[in-house]
Short mmCIF file of C-alpha atoms (C1' of nucleotides) in Angstrom, two decimals:
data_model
loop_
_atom_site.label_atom_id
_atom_site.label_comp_id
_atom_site.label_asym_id
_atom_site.label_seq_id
_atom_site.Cartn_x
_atom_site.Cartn_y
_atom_site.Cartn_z
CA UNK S 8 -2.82 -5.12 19.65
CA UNK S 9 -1.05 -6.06 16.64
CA UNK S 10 2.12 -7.81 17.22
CA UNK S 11 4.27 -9.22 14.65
CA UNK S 12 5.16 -12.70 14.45
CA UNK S 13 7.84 -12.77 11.60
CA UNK S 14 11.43 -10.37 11.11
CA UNK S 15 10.82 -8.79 7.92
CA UNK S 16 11.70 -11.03 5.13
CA UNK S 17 15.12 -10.57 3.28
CA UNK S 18 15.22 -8.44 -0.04
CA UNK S 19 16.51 -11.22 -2.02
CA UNK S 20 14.27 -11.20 -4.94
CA UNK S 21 12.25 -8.81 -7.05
CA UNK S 22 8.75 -7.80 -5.29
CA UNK S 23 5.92 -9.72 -7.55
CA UNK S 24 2.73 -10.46 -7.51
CA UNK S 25 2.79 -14.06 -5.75
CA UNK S 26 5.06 -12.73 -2.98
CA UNK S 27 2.91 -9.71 -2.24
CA UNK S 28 -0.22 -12.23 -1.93
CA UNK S 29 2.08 -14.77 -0.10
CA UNK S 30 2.66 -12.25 2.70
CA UNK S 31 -0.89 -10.98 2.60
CA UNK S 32 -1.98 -14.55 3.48
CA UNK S 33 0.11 -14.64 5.78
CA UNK S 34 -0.46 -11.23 7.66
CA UNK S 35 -3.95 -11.98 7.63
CA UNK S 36 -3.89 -15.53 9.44
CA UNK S 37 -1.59 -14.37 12.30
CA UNK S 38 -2.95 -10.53 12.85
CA UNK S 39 -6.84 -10.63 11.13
CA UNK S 40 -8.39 -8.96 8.73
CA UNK S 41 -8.04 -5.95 10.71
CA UNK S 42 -3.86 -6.69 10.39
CA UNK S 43 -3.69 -6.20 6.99
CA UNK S 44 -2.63 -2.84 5.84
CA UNK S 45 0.18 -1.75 3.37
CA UNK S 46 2.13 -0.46 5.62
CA UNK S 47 2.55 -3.80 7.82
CA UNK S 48 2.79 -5.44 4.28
CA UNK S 49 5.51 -3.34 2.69
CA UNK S 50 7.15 -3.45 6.00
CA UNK S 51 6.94 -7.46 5.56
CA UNK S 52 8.30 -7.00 2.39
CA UNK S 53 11.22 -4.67 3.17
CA UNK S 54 9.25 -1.98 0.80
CA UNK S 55 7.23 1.16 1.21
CA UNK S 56 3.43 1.26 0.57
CA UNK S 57 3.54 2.52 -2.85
CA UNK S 58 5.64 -0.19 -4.20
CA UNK S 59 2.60 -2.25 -3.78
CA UNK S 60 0.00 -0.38 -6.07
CA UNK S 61 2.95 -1.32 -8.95
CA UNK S 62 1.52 -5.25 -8.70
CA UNK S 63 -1.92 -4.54 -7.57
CA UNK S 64 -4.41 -2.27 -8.04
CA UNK S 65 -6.19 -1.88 -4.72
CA UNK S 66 -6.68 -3.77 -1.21
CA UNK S 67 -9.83 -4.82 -2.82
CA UNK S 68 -8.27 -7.30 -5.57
CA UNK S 69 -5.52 -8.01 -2.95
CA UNK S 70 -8.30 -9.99 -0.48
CA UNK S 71 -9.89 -11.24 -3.90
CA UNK S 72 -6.44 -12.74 -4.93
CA UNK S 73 -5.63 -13.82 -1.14
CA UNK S 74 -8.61 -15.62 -1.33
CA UNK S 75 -8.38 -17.58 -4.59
CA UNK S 76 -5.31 -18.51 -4.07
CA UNK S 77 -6.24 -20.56 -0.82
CA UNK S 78 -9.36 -21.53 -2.39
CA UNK S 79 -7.77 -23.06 -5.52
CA UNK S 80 -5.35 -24.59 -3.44
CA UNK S 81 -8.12 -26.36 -1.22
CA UNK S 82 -10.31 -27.18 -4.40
CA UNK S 83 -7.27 -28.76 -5.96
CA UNK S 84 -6.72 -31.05 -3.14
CA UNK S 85 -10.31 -32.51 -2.81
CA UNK S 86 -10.94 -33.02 -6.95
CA UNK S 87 -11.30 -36.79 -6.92
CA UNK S 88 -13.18 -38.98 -4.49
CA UNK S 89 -14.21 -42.52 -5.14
CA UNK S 90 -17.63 -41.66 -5.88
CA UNK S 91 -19.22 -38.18 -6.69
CA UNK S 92 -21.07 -38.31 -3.74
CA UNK S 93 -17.91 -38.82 -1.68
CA UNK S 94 -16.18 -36.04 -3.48
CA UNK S 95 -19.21 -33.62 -3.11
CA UNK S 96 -18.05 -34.67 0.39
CA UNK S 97 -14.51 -33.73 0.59
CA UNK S 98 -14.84 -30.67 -1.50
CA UNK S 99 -17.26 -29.63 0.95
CA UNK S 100 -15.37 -30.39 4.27
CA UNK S 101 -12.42 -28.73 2.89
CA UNK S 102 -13.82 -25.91 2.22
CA UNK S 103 -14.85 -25.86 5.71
CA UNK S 104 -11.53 -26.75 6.86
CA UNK S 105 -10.07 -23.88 5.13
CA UNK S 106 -12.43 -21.16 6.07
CA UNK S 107 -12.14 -22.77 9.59
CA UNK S 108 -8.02 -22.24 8.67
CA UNK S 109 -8.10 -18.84 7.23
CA UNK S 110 -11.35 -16.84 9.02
CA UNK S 111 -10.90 -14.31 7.01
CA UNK S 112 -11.76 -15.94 3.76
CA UNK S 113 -15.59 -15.87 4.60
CA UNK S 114 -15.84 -11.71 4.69
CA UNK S 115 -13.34 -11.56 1.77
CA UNK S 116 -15.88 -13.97 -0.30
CA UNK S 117 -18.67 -11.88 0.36
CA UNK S 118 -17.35 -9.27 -1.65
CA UNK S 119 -15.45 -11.81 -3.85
CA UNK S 120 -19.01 -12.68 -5.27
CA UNK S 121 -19.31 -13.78 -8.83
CA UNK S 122 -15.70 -13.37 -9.13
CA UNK S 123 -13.13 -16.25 -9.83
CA UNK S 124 -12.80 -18.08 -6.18
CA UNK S 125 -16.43 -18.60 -6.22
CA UNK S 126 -17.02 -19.58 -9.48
CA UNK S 127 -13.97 -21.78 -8.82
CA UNK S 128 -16.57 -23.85 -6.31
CA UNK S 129 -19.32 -23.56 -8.25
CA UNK S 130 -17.54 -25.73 -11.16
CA UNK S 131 -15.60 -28.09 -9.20
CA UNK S 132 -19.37 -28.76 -7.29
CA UNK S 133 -21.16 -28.93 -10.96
CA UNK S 134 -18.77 -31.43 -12.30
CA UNK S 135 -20.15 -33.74 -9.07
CA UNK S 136 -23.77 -33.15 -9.81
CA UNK S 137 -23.37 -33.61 -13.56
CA UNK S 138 -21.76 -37.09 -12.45
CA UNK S 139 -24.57 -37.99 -9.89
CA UNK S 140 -26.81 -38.20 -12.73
CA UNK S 141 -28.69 -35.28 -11.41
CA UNK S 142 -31.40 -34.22 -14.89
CA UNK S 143 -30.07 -31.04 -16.98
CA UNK S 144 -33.32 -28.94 -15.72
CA UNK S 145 -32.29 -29.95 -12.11
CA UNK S 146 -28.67 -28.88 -12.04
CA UNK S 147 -28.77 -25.13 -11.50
CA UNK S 148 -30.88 -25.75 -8.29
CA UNK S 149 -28.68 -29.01 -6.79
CA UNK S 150 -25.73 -26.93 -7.48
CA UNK S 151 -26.87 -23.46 -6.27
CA UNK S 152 -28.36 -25.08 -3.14
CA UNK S 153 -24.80 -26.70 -2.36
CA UNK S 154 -22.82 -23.79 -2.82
CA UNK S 155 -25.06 -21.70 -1.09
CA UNK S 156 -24.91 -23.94 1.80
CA UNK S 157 -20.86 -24.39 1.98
CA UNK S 158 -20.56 -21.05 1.57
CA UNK S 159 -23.33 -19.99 4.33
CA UNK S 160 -21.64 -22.20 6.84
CA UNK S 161 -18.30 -21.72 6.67
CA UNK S 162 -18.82 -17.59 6.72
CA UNK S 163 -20.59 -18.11 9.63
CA UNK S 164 -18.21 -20.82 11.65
CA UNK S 165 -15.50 -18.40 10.50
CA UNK S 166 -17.07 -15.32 12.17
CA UNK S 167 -17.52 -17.44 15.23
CA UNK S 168 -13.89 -18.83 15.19
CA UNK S 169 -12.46 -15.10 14.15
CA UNK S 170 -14.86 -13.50 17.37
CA UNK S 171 -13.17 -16.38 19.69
CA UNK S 172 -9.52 -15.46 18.56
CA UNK S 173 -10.36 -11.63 19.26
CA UNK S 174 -11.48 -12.62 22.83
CA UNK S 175 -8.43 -14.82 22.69
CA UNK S 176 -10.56 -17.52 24.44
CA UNK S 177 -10.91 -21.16 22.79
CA UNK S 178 -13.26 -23.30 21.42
CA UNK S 179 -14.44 -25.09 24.44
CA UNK S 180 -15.16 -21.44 26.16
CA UNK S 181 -17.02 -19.88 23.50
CA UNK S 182 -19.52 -22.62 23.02
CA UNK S 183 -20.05 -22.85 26.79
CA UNK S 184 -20.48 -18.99 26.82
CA UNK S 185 -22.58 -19.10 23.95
CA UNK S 186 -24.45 -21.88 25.37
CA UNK S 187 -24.93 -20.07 28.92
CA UNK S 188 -26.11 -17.22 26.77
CA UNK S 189 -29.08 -19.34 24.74
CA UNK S 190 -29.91 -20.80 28.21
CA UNK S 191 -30.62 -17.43 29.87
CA UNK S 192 -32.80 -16.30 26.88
CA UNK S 193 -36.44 -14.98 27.53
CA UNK S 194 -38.09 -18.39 27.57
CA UNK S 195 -41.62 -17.19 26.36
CA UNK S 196 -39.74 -15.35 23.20
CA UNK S 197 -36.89 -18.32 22.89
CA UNK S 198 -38.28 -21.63 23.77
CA UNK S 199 -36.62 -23.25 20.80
CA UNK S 200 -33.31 -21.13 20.92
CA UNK S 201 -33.12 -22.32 25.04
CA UNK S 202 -33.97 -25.68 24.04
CA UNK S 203 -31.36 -26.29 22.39
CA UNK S 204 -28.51 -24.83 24.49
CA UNK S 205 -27.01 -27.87 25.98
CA UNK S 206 -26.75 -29.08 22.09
CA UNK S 207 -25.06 -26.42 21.31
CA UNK S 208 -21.86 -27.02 23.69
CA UNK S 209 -21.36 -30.44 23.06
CA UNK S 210 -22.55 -30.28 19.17
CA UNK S 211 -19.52 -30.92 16.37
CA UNK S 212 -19.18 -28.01 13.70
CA UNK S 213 -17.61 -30.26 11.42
CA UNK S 214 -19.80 -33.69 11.67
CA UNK S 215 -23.26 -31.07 11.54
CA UNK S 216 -21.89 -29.19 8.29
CA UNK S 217 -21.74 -32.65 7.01
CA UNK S 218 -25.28 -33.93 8.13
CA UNK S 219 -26.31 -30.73 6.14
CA UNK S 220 -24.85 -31.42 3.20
CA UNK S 221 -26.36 -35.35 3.46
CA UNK S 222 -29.76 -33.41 3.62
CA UNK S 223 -29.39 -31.32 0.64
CA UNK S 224 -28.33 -34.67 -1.41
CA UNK S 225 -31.03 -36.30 0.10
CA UNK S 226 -33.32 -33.56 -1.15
CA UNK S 227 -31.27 -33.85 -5.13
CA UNK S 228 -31.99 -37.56 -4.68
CA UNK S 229 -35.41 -37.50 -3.47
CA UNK S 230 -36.47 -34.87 -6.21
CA UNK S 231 -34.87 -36.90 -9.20
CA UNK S 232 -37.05 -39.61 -8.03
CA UNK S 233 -40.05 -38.03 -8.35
CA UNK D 22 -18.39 9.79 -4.47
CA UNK D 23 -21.25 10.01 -1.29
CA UNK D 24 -23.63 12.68 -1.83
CA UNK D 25 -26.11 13.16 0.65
CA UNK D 26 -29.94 12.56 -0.11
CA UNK D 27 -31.63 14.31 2.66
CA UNK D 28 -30.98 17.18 4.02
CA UNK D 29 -29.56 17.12 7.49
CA UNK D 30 -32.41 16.22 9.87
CA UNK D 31 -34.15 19.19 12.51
CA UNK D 32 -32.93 18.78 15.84
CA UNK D 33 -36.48 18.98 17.75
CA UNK D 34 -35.59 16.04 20.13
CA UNK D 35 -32.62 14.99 21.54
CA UNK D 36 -30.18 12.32 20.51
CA UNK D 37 -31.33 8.44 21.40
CA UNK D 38 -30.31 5.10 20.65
CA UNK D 39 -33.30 4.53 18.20
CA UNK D 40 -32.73 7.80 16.02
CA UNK D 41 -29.45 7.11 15.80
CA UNK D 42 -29.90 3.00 14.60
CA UNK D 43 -32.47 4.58 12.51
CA UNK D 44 -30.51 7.75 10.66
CA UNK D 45 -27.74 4.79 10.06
CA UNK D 46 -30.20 2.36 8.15
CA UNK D 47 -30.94 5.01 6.02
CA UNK D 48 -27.44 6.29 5.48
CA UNK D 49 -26.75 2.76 4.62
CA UNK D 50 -29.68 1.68 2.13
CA UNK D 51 -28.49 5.22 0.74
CA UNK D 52 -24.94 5.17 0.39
CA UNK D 53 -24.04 1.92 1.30
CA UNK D 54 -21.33 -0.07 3.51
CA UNK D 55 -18.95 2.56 2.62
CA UNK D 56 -20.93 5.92 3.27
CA UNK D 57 -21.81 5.35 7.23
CA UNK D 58 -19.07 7.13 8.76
CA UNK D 59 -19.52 8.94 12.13
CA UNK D 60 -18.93 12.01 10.60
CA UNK D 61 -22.06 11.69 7.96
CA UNK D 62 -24.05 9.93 10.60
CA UNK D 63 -23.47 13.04 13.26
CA UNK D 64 -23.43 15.64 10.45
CA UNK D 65 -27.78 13.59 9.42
CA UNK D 66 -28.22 14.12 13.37
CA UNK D 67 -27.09 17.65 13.53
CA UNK D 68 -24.35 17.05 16.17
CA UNK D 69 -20.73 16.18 16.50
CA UNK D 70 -19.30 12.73 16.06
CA UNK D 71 -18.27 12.70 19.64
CA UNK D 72 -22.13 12.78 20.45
CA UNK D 73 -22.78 9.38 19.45
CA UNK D 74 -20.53 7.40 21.81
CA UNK D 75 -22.20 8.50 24.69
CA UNK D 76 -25.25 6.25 22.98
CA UNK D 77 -23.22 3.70 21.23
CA UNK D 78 -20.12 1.89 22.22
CA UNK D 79 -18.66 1.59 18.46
CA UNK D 80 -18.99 1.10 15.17
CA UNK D 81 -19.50 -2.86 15.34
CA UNK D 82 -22.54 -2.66 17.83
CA UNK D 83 -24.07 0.78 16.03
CA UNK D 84 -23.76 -2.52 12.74
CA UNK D 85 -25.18 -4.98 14.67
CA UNK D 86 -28.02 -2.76 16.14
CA UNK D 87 -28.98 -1.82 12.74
CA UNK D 88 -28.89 -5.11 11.38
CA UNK D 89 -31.32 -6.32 14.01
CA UNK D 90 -34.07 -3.19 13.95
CA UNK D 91 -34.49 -4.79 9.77
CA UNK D 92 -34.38 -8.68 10.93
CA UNK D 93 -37.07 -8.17 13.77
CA UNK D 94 -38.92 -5.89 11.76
CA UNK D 95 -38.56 -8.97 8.82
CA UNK D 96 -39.22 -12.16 11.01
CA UNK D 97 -42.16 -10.15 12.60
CA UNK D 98 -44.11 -9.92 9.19
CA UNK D 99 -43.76 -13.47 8.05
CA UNK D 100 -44.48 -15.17 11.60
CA UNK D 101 -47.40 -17.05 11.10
CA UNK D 102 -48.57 -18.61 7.66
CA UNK D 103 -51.21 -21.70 6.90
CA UNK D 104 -48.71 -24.48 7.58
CA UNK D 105 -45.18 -24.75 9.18
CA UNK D 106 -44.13 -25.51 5.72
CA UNK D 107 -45.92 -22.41 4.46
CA UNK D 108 -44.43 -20.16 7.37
CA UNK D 109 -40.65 -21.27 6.78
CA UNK D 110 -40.96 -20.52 2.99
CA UNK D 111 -42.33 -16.87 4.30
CA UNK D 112 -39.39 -16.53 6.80
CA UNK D 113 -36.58 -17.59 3.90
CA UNK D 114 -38.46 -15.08 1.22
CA UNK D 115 -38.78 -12.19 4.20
CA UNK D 116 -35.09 -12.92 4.63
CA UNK D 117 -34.19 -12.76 0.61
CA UNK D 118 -36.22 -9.99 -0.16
CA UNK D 119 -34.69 -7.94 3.14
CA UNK D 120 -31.25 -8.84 2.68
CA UNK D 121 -31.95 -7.79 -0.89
CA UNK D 122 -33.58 -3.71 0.00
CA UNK D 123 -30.59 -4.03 2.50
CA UNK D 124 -27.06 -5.17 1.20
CA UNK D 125 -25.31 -4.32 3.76
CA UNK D 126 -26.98 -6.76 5.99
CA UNK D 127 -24.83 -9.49 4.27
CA UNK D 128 -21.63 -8.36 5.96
CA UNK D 129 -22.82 -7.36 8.86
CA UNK D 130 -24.18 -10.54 9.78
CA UNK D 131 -20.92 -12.07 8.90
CA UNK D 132 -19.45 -9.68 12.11
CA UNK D 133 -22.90 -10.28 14.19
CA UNK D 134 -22.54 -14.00 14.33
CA UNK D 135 -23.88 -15.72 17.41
CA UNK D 136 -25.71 -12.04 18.10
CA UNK D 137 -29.40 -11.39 18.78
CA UNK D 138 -29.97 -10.80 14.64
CA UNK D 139 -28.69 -14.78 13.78
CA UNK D 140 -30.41 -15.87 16.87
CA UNK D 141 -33.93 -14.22 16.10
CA UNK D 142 -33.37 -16.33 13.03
CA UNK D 143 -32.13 -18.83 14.43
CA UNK D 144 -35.78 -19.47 16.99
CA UNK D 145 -38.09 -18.31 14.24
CA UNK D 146 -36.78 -21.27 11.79
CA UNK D 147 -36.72 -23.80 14.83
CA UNK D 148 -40.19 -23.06 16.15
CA UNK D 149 -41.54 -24.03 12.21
CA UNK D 150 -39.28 -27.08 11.89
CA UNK D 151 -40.76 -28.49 15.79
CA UNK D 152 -44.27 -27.64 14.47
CA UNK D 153 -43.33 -29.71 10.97
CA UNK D 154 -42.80 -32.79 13.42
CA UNK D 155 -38.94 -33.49 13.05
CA UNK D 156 -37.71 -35.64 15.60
CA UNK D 157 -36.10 -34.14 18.41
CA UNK D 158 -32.83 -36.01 17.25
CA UNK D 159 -32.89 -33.65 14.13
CA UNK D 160 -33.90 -30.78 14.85
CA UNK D 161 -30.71 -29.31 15.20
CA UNK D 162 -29.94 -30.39 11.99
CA UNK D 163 -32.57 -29.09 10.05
CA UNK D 164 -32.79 -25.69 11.40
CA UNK D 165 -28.82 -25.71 10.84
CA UNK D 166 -29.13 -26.78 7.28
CA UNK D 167 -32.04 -23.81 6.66
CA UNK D 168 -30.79 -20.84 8.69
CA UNK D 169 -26.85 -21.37 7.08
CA UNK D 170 -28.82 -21.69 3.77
CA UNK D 171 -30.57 -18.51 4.16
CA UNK D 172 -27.72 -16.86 5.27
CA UNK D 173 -25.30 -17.97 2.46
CA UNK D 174 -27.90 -17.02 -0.48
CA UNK D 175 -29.17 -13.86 1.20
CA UNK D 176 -25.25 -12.57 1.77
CA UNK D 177 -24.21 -13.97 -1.53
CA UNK D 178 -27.11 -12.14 -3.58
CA UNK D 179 -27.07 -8.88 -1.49
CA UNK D 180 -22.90 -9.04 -2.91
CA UNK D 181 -23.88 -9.08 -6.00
CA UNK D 182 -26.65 -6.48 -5.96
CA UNK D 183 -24.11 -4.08 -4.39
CA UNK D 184 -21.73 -4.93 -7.16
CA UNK D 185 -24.02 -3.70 -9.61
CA UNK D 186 -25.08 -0.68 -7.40
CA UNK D 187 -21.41 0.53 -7.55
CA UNK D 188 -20.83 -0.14 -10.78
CA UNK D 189 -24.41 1.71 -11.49
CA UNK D 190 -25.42 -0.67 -14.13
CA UNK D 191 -29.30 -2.36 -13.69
CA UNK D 192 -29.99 -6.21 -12.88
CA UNK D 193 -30.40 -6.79 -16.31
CA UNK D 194 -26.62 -5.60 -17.43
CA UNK D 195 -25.49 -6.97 -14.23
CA UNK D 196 -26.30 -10.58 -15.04
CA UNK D 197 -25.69 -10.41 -18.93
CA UNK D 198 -21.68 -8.93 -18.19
CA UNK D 199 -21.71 -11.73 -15.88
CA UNK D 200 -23.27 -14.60 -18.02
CA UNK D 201 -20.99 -13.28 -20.94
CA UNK D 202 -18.13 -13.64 -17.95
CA UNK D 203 -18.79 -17.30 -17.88
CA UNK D 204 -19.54 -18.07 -21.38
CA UNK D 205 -15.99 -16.89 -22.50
CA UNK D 206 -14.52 -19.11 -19.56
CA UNK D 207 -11.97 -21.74 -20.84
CA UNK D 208 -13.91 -24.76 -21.84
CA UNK D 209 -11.35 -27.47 -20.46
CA UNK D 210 -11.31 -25.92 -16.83
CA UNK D 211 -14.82 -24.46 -16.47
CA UNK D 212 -17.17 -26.94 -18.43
CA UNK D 213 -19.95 -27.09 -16.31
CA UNK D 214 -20.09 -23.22 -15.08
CA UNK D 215 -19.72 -22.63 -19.18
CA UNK D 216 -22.64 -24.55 -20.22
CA UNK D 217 -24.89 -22.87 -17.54
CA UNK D 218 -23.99 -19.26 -18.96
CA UNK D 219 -27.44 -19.18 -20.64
CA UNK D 220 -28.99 -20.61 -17.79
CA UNK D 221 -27.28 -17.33 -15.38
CA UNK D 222 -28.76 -14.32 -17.82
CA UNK D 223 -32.33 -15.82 -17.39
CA UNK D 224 -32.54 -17.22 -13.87
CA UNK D 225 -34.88 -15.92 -11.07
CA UNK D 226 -32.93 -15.47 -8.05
CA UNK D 227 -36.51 -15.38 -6.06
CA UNK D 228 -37.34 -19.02 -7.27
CA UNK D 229 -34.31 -20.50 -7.83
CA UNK D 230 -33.77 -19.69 -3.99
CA UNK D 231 -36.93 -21.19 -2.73
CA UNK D 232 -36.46 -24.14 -4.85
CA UNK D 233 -33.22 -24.82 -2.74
CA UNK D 234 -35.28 -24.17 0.82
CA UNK D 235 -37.53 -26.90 -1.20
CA UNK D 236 -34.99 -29.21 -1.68
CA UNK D 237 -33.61 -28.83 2.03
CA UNK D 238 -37.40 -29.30 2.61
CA UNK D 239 -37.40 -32.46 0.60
CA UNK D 240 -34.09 -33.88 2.49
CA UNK D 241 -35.71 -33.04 6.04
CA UNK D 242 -38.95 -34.96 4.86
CA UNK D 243 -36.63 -37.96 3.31
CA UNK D 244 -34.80 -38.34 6.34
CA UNK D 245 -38.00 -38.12 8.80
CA UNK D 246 -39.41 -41.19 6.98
CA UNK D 247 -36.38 -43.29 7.09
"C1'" DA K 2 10.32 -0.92 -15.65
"C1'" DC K 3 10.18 -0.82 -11.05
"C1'" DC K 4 10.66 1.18 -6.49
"C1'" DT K 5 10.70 5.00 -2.72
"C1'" DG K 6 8.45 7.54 0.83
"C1'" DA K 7 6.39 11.90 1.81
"C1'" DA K 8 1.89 13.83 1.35
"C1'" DC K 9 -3.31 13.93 0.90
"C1'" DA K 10 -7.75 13.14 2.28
"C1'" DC K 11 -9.84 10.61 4.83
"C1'" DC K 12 -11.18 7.24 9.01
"C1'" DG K 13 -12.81 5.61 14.28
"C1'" DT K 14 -12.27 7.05 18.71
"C1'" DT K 15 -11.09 9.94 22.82
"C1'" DC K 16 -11.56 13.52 26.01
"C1'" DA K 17 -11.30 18.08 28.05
"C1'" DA K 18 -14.52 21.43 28.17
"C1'" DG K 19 -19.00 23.05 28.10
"C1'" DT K 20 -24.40 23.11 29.23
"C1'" DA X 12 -26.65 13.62 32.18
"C1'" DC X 13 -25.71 14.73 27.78
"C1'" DC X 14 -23.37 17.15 24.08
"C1'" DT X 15 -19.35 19.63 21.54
"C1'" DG X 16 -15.55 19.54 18.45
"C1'" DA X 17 -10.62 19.65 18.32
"C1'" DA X 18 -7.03 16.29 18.49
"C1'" DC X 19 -4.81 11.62 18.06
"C1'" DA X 20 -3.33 7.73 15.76
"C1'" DC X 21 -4.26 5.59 12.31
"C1'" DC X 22 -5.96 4.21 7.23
"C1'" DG X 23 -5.79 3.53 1.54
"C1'" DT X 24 -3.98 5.73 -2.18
"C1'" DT X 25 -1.24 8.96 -5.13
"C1'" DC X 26 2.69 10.76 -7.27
"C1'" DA X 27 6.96 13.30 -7.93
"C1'" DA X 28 11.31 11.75 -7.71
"C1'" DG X 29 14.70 8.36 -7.99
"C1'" DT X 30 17.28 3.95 -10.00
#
DNA sequence: ACCTGAACACCGTTCAAGT
DNA sequence: ACCTGAACACCGTTCAAGT
């Protein structure tokens, strides 16, 4: 079931904090959440288990630091667009791209709540509504509704990607399973569900996400009008 | 660290599906994510662990069944309000309120994407949003924008009510560590998220989520027109 | 200060054996 | 058909002992 991908690395260096979460990213792109242990890891690392607890505490704050350090990394990327509204953009499609990249990132924020990777998007979104004029007593709710949103979608489109890569089918065969599945729903209990099967496997994760987030500025815009 | 609460349940009837779904929800609201083990849940049922597979294929679907006993049981109560409009702001506060009584549901609908829970969602929002009068065009798109909105908030929020459970400190605590958290964040890097510090310790998770349904609301309504 | 690796106290899951 | 419970192959984490 798990098979690794890499020869352990060479000893060269010390063990440290960023090589520890280096390999952790690693081991949990190629085998899954369900890959990462400390024994693989150590074993990555050309170290036994307990060397590990020396750098970090628990597996806990090891998924938290995995986590921010992708998350920082993607935030960084996407800071300035020509207009806010354009950045608001980009900082929310690569977020998607990277929980689309790294599945595992959407269970790890769940318990990463409150914690530095999401307050990481919560700022780097604020700064955007702040600049889109949005009023002070306005703010909390434009921001809270857009981070609540990026982070809603991408934990679910990486559950869907990560349930895919278990069956080790693609993309194009686990919509049009998914969509056989909506068809053959109870039509008195599912009309809308059934209805919309055929959308479903042609429909474009990416280019939807987006036509989400254009409905939640519509709704900032709309309400400052008012 | 998990003390039981009940003591372990008479054996009058034999083992089924449904006791077993519902001696897990209750190991789960009591001890959380981390207490259902097989062992606890057989020791509750007065049998062995072994017993449970011959009802159950794993621990995933025994997670997924329980997850969707508290959704149907939620969607059913808020099915039919005054107005569309009325009934979806029912279904999102059903949703808060459960995933709230219920933090494990968070997670476990992270690992039940695509599954009967997400879909019962998924037909309950879409049946309100066709009776609202959106286009067929976007449909998709609004009960996308609503049902990943619910999701991220409700996961999100139940994260941080389990944090506080752990920790055994109250909302109150829970919010002031955390508003204290941001107002001693570096002012250069995390201006916005500092000056909203006050804004965190007083803020009503309840409204503040409606308010975002309200604004997706808005942006449905703003894009119907155009 | 940092690393080693055996040991502890757990898990989910299986399966021969029972009724 | 349904249940039992010991056994298997793992976990995360600790800690005496090393360098």
């Amino acid at each position: 079931m798990v098979n690794k991908t890499r020869s352990p690395q060479r000893r060269g260096d010390a063990l440290s904090r960023d090589r520890i979460i280096e390999a952790a990213i690693g081991l949990l792109d190629s085998t899954g959440e369900a890959g990462l242990t400390f024994r693989a890891l150590s074993e990555q690392l050309a170290t036994g288990p307990g060397a590990i607890y020396w750098h970090i505490a628990n597996k806990g704050e090891l998924l938290v630091a995995a986590c921010d350090a992708v998350i920082a990394a993607t935030l960084a990327a996407c800071a300035d667009g020509e207009t806010p509204e354009a950045t608001v953009r980009a900082l929310a499609v690569g977020m998607f791209d990277a929980m689309d990249a790294h599945p595992w990132i959407g269970s790890a924020l769940i318990h990463a709540a409150g914690q530095l990777p999401t307050v990481r998007l919560f700022e780097s979104i604020g700064q955007q509504v702040q600049a889109l004029g949005v009023p002070a007593g306005g703010q909390w709710a434009a921001v809270s509704a857009l981070w609540h949103y990026i982070l809603g979608v991408g934990g679910q489109n990486a559950a869907n990607r990560r349930s895919a890569q278990a069956r080790d089918i693609g993309r194009e065969d686990f919509l049009g399973e998914a969509s056989a599945a909506w068809a053959a729903l109870d039509e008195a209990r599912y009309p809308f569900t059934r209805s919309l099967a055929e959308q479903l496997r042609n429909h474009d994760d990416s280019a939807d996400f987006l036509a989400g987030i254009d409905l939640i500025l519509g709704g900032i815009k709309a309400q400052a009008q008012s």
